[in-house]
Short mmCIF file of C-alpha atoms and ligand atoms in Angstrom, two decimals:
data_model
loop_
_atom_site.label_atom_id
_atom_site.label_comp_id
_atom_site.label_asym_id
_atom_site.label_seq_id
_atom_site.Cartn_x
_atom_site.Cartn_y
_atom_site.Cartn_z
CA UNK A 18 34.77 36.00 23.37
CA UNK A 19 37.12 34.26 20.88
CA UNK A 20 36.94 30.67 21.15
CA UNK A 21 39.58 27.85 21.61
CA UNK A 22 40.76 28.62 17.72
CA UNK A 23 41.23 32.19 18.53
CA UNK A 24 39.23 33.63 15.98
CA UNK A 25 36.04 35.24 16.45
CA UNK A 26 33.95 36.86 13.35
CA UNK A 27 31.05 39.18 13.86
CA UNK A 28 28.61 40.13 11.03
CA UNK A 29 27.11 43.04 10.02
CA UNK A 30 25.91 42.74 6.39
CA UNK A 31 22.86 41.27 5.31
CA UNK A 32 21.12 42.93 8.64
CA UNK A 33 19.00 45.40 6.65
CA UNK A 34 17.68 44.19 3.02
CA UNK A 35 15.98 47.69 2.54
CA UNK A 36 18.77 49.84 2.85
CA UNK A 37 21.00 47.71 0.46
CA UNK A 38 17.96 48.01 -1.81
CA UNK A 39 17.57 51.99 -1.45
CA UNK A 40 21.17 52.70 -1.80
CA UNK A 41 21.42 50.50 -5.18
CA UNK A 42 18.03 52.35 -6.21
CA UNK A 43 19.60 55.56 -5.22
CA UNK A 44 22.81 54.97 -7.93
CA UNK A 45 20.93 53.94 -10.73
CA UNK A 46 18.12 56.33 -10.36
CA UNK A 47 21.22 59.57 -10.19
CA UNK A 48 23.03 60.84 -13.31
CA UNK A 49 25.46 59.89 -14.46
CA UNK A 50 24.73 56.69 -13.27
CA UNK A 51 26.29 54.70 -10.33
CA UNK A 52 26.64 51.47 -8.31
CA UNK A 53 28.27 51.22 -4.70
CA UNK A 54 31.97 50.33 -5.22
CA UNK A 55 31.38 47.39 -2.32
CA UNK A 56 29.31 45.50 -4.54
CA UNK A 57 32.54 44.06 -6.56
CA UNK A 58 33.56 41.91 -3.60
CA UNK A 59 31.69 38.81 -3.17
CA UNK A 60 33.70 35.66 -2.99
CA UNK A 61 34.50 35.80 -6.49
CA UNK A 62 35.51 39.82 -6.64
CA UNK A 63 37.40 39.28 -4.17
CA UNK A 64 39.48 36.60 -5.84
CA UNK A 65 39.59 38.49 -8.72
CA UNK A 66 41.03 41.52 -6.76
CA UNK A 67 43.96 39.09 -5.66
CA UNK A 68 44.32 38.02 -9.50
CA UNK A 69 44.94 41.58 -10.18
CA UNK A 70 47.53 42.74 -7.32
CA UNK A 71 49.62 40.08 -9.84
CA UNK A 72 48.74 41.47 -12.94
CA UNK A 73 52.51 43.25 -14.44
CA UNK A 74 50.05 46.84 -15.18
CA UNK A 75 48.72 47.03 -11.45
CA UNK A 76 52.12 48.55 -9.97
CA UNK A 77 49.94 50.10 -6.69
CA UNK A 78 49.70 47.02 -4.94
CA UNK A 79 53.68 45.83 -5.63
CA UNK A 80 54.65 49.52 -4.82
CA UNK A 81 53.03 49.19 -1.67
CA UNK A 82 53.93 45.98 -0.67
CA UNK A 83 57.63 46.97 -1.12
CA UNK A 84 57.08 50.10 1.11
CA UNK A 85 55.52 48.56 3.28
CA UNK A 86 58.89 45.84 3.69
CA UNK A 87 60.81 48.63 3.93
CA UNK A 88 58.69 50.72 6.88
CA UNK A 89 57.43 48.21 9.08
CA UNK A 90 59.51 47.98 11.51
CA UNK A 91 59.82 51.90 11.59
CA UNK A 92 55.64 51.66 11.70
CA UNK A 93 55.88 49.55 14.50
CA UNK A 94 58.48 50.88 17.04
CA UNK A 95 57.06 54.27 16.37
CA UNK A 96 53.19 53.09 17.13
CA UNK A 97 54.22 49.98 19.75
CA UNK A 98 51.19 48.32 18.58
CA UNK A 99 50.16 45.32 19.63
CA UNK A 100 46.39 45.14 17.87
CA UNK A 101 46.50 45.46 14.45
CA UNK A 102 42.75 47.24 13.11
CA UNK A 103 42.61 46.85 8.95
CA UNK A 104 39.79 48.32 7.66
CA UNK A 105 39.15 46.89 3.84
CA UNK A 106 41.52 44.09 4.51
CA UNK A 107 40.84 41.57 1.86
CA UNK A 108 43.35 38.97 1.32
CA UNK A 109 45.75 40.85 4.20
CA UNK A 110 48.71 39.78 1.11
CA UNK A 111 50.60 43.18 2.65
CA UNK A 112 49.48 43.34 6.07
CA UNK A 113 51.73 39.97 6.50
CA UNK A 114 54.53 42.18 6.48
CA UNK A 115 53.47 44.41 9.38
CA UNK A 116 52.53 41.08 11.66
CA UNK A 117 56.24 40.27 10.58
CA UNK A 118 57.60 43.50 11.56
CA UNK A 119 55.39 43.35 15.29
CA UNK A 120 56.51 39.86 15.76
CA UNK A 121 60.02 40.78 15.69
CA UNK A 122 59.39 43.35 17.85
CA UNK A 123 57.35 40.41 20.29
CA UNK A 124 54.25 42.93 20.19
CA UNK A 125 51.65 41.15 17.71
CA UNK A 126 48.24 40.62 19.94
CA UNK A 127 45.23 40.78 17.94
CA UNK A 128 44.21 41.33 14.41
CA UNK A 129 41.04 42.87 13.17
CA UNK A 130 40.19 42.58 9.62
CA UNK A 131 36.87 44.60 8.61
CA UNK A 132 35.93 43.68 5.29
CA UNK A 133 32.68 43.52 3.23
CA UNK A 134 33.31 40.67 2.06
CA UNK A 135 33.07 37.67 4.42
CA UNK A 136 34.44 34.83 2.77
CA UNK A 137 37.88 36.05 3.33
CA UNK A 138 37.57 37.15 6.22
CA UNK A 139 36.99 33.73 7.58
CA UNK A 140 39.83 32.72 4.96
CA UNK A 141 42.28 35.22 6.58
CA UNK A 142 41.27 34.53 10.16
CA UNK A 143 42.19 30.79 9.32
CA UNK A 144 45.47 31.56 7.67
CA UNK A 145 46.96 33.87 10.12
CA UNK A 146 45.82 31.62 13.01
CA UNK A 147 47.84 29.10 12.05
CA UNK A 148 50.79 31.54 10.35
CA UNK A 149 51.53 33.23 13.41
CA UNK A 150 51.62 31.31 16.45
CA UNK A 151 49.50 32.84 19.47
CA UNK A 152 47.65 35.32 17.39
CA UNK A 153 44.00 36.49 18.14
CA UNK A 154 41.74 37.41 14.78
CA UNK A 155 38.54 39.11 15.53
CA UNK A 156 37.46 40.06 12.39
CA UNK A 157 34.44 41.91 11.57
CA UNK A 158 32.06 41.63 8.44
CA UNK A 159 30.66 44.59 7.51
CA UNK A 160 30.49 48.04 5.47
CA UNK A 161 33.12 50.26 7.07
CA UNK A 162 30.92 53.32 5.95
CA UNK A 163 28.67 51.89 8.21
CA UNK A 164 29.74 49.76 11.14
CA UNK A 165 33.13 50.85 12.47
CA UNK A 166 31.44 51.74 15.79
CA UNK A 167 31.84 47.32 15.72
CA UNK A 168 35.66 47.48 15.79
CA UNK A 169 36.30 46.24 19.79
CA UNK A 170 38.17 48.58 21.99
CA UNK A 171 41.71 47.79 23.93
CA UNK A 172 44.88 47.36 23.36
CA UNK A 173 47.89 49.79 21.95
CA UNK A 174 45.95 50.29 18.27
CA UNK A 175 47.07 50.52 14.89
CA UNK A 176 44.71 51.51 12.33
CA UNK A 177 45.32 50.49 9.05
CA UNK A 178 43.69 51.47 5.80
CA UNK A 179 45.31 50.27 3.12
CA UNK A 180 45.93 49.97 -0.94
CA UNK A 181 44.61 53.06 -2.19
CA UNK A 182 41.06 52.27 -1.18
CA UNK A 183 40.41 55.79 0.18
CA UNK A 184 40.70 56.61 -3.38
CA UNK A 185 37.52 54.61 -4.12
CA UNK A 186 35.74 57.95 -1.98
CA UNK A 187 34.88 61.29 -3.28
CA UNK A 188 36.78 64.50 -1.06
CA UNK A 189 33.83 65.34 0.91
CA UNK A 190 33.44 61.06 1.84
CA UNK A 191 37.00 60.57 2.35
CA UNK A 192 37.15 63.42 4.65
CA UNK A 193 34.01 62.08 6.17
CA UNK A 194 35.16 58.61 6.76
CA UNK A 195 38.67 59.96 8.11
CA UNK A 196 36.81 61.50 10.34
CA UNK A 197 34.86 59.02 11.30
CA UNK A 198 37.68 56.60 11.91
CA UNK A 199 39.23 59.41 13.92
CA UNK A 200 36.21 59.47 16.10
CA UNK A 201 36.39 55.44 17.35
CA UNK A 202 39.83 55.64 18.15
CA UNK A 203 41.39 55.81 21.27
CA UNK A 204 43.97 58.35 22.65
CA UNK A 205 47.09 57.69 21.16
CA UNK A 206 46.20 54.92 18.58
CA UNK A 207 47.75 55.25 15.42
CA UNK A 208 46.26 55.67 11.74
CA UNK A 209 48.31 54.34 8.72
CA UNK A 210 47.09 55.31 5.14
CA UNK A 211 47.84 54.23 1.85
CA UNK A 212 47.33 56.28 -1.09
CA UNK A 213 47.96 56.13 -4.55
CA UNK A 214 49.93 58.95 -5.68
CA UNK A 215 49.17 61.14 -8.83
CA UNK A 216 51.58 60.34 -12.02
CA UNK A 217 51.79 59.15 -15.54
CA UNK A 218 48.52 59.24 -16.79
CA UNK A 219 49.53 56.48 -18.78
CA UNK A 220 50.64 54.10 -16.53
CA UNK A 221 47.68 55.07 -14.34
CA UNK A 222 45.35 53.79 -17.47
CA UNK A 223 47.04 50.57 -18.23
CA UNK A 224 47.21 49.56 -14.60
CA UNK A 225 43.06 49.64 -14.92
CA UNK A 226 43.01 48.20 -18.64
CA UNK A 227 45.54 45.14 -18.33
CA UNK A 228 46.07 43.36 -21.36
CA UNK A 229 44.75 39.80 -19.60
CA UNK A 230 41.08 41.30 -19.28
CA UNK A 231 41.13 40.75 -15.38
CA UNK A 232 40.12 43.71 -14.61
CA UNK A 233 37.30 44.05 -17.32
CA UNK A 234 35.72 40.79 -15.53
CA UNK A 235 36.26 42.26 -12.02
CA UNK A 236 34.05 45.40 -13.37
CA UNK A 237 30.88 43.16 -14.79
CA UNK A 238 31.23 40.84 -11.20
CA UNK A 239 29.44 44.19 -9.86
CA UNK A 240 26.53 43.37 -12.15
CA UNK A 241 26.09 39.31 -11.11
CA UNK A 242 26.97 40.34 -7.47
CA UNK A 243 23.76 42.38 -7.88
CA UNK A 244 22.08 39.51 -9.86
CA UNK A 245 22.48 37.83 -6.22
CA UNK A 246 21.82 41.04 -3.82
CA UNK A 247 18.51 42.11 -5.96
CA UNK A 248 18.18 39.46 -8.75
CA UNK A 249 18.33 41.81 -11.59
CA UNK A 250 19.40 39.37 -14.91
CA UNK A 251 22.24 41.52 -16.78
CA UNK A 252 23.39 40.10 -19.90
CA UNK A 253 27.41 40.52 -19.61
CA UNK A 254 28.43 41.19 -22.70
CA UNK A 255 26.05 43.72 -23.06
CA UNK A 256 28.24 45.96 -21.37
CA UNK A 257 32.04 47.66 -22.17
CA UNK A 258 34.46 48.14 -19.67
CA UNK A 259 35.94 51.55 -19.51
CA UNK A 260 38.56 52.94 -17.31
CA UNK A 261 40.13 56.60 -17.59
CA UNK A 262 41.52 58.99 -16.00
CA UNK A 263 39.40 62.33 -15.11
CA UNK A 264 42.33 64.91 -15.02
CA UNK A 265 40.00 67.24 -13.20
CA UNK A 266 39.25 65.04 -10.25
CA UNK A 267 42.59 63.36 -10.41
CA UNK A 268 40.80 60.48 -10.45
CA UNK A 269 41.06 56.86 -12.63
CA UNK A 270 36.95 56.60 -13.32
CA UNK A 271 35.97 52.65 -14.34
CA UNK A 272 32.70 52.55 -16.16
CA UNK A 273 30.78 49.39 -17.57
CA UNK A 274 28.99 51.45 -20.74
CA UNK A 275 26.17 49.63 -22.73
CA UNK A 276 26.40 48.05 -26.02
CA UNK A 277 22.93 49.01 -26.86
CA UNK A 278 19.46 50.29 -25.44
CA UNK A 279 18.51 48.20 -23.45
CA UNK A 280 15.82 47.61 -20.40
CA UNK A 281 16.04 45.73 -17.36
CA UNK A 282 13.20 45.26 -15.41
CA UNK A 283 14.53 44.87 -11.22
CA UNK A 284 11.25 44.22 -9.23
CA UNK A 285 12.81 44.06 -5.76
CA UNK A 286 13.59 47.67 -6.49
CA UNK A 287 10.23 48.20 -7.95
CA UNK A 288 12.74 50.20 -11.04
CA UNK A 289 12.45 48.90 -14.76
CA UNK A 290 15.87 50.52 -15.29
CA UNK A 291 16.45 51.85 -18.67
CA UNK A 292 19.73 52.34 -20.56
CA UNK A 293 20.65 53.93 -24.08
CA UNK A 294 23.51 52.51 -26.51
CA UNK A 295 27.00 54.45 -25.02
CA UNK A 296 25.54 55.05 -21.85
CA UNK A 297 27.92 54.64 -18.65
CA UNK A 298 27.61 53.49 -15.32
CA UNK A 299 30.15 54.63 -12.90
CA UNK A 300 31.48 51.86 -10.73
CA UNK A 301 34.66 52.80 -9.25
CA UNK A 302 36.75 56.21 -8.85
CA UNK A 303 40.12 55.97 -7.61
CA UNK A 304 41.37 59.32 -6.78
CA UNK A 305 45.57 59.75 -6.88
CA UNK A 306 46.73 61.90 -3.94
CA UNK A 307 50.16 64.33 -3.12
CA UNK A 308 51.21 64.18 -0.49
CA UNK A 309 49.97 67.95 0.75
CA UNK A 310 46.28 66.40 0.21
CA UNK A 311 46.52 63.69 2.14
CA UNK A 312 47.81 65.63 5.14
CA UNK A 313 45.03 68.04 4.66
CA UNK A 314 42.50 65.44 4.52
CA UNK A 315 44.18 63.81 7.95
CA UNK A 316 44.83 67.35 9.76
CA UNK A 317 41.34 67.99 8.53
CA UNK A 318 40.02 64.45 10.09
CA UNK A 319 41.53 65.78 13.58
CA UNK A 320 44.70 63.16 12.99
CA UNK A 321 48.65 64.44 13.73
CA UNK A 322 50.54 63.79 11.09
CA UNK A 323 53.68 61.69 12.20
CA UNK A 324 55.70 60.43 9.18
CA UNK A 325 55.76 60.04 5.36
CA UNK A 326 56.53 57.21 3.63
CA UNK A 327 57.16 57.55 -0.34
CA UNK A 328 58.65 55.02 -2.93
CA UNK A 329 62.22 55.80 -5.07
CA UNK A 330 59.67 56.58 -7.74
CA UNK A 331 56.76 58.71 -5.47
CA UNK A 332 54.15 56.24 -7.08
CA UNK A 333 52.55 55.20 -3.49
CA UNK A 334 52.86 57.00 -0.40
CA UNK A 335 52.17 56.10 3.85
CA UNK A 336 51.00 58.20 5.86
CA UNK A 337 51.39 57.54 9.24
CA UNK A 338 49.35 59.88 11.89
CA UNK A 339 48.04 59.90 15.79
CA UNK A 340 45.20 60.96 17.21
CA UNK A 341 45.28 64.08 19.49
C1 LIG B 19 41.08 47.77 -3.24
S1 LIG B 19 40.76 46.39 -2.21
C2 LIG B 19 42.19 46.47 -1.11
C3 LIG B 19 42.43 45.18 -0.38
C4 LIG B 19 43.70 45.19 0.52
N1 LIG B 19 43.58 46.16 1.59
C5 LIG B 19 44.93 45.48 -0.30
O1 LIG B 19 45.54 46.52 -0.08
O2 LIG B 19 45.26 44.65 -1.16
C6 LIG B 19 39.46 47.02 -1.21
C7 LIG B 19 39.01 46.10 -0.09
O3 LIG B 19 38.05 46.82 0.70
C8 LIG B 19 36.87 46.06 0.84
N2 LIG B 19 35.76 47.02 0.84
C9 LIG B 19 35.36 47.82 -0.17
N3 LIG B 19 34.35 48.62 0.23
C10 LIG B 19 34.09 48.29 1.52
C11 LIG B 19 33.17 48.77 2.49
N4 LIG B 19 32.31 49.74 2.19
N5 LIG B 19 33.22 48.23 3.73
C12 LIG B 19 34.12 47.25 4.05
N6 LIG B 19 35.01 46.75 3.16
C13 LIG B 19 35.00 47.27 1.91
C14 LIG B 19 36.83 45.10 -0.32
O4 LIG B 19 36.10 43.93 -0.04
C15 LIG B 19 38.32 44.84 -0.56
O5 LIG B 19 38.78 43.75 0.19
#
């Protein structure tokens, strides 16, 4: 029940040590290489995340911010939501301008932000509280590859996954995930879907490589976020960031690659993990979509596609769909 504040948070993470510990063993014991995106966004990724939406390179999350100003209040008299689901939420920076759009329309109920993260979650659930009068926030901590069976039922539902974060999935996870979401839905809730749209390849680059180093210190949080999850010591500057584009994949790939050889012994994962000079470790993809992909992936989820929503510049698009 949500209490006199109106916010109520559940958590999720931290509820099974050993599984955290076999999927980070899993990554660094494959090849190439990998850690679980997730592990960028503790308190400080997070903030770092924000710091980059404002960086002049990163033009996804302005793009998307503007579309969004321009389609809410389509969004929202075609869905008549009144419960707002976000799954990845973060700071909710965009999402403001859908509760601004379903207050207009005197339909904004409930918000659920589902993020790994949980320091702003509680941040957001405070905010909005007091931002928009009358507003509910349950908000749920927890891995969305894990725990959407958590999101609470009721109400006339929008789903909302936003800022390109599907990208951060392979095809067969994506679809997977879509399909997942698909499956705790109700009958005629709605599913809206950012994605990052395939151009430039250099403007993809720089907006991964800004000139302030943000998003160089966003890639080595991953490593001190684990120094916390598993207490493996990484030395920092050990490690390169690297972010290009795999024109295969479609895909930006960010890397932190070592300076040296070097050896890290990790006893909660019982690994003494081993790495030679120029080797990589993969630690983000983030695949660009056209628009015919996406509505395979959603047709292929089980969603209807309903509308399209693209930029002057077809840089970001929306996809708004129903389930059956
Ligand atoms: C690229 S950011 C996007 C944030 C926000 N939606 C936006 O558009 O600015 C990805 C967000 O998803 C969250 N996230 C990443 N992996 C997650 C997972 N497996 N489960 C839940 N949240 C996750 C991160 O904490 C972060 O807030």
């Amino acid at each position: 029940m949500l209490d006199q504040s109106n916010i109520l948070i559940d958590v999720h993470v931290h509820t099974d040590p050993d599984r955290v510990k076999q999927e980070i063993r899993n990554g660094l014991l494959s090849s190439p290489k990998k850690l679980p995106t997730k592990y960028f966004y503790d308190d400080r990724g997070s903030a770092l995340f924000e710091q980059i939406c404002e960086l002049p390179e990163y033009y996804p999350a302005r793009t998307e911010f503007q579309l969004l100003k321009n389609t809410a209040d389509d969004v929202v008299a075609q869905t008549g939501a009144d419960t707002l689901v976000e799954l990845g939420s973060g700071a909710a920076t965009k999402t403001r301008v859908l509760f601004d759009a379903m207050s207009r329309a005197k339909q904004l109920r409930l918000y659920v932000p589902f993020d790994v993260s949980e320091g702003i979650v509680r941040r957001v659930a405070q905010e909005l509280v007091e931002e928009y009068q009358g507003l509910q926030v349950h908000g749920i901590v927890g891995d969305f590859l894990a725990h959407l069976e958590h999101i609470p039922e009721g109400g006339k539902r929008l789903v909302a996954f936003l800022g390109g974060t599907i990208g951060n999935l392979g095809p067969e996870e994506a679809l997977a995930f879509l399909s997942s979401i698909y499956e705790e839905m109700g009958h005629g809730d709605f599913f809206l879907l950012g994605v990052q749209l395939t151009t430039d390849v250099n403007r993809l680059e720089a907006a991964y490589n800004d000139s302030a180093g943000i998003t160089e210190t966003f890639n080595k949080n991953i490593l001190s976020v684990l120094q916390s999850v598993i207490g493996a010591e990484f030395d920092l500057d050990a490690f390169e960031h690297i972010a290009r584009f795999n024109h295969e994949q479609h895909r930006i790939e960010i890397y932190l690659r070592s300076r040296r050889d070097q050896a890290i012994p990790i006893p909660e994962l019982d690994l003494h993990l081993r790495l030679h000079e120029g080797e990589e470790i993969l630690t983000e993809i983030s695949t660009k979509y056209t628009r015919p992909q996406v509505e395979t992936l959603l047709t292929g989820a089980g969603f209807s596609p309903v509308e399209w929503y693209t930029d002057p510049d077809h840089l970001h698009g929306l996809a708004l769909a129903k389930k059956r």
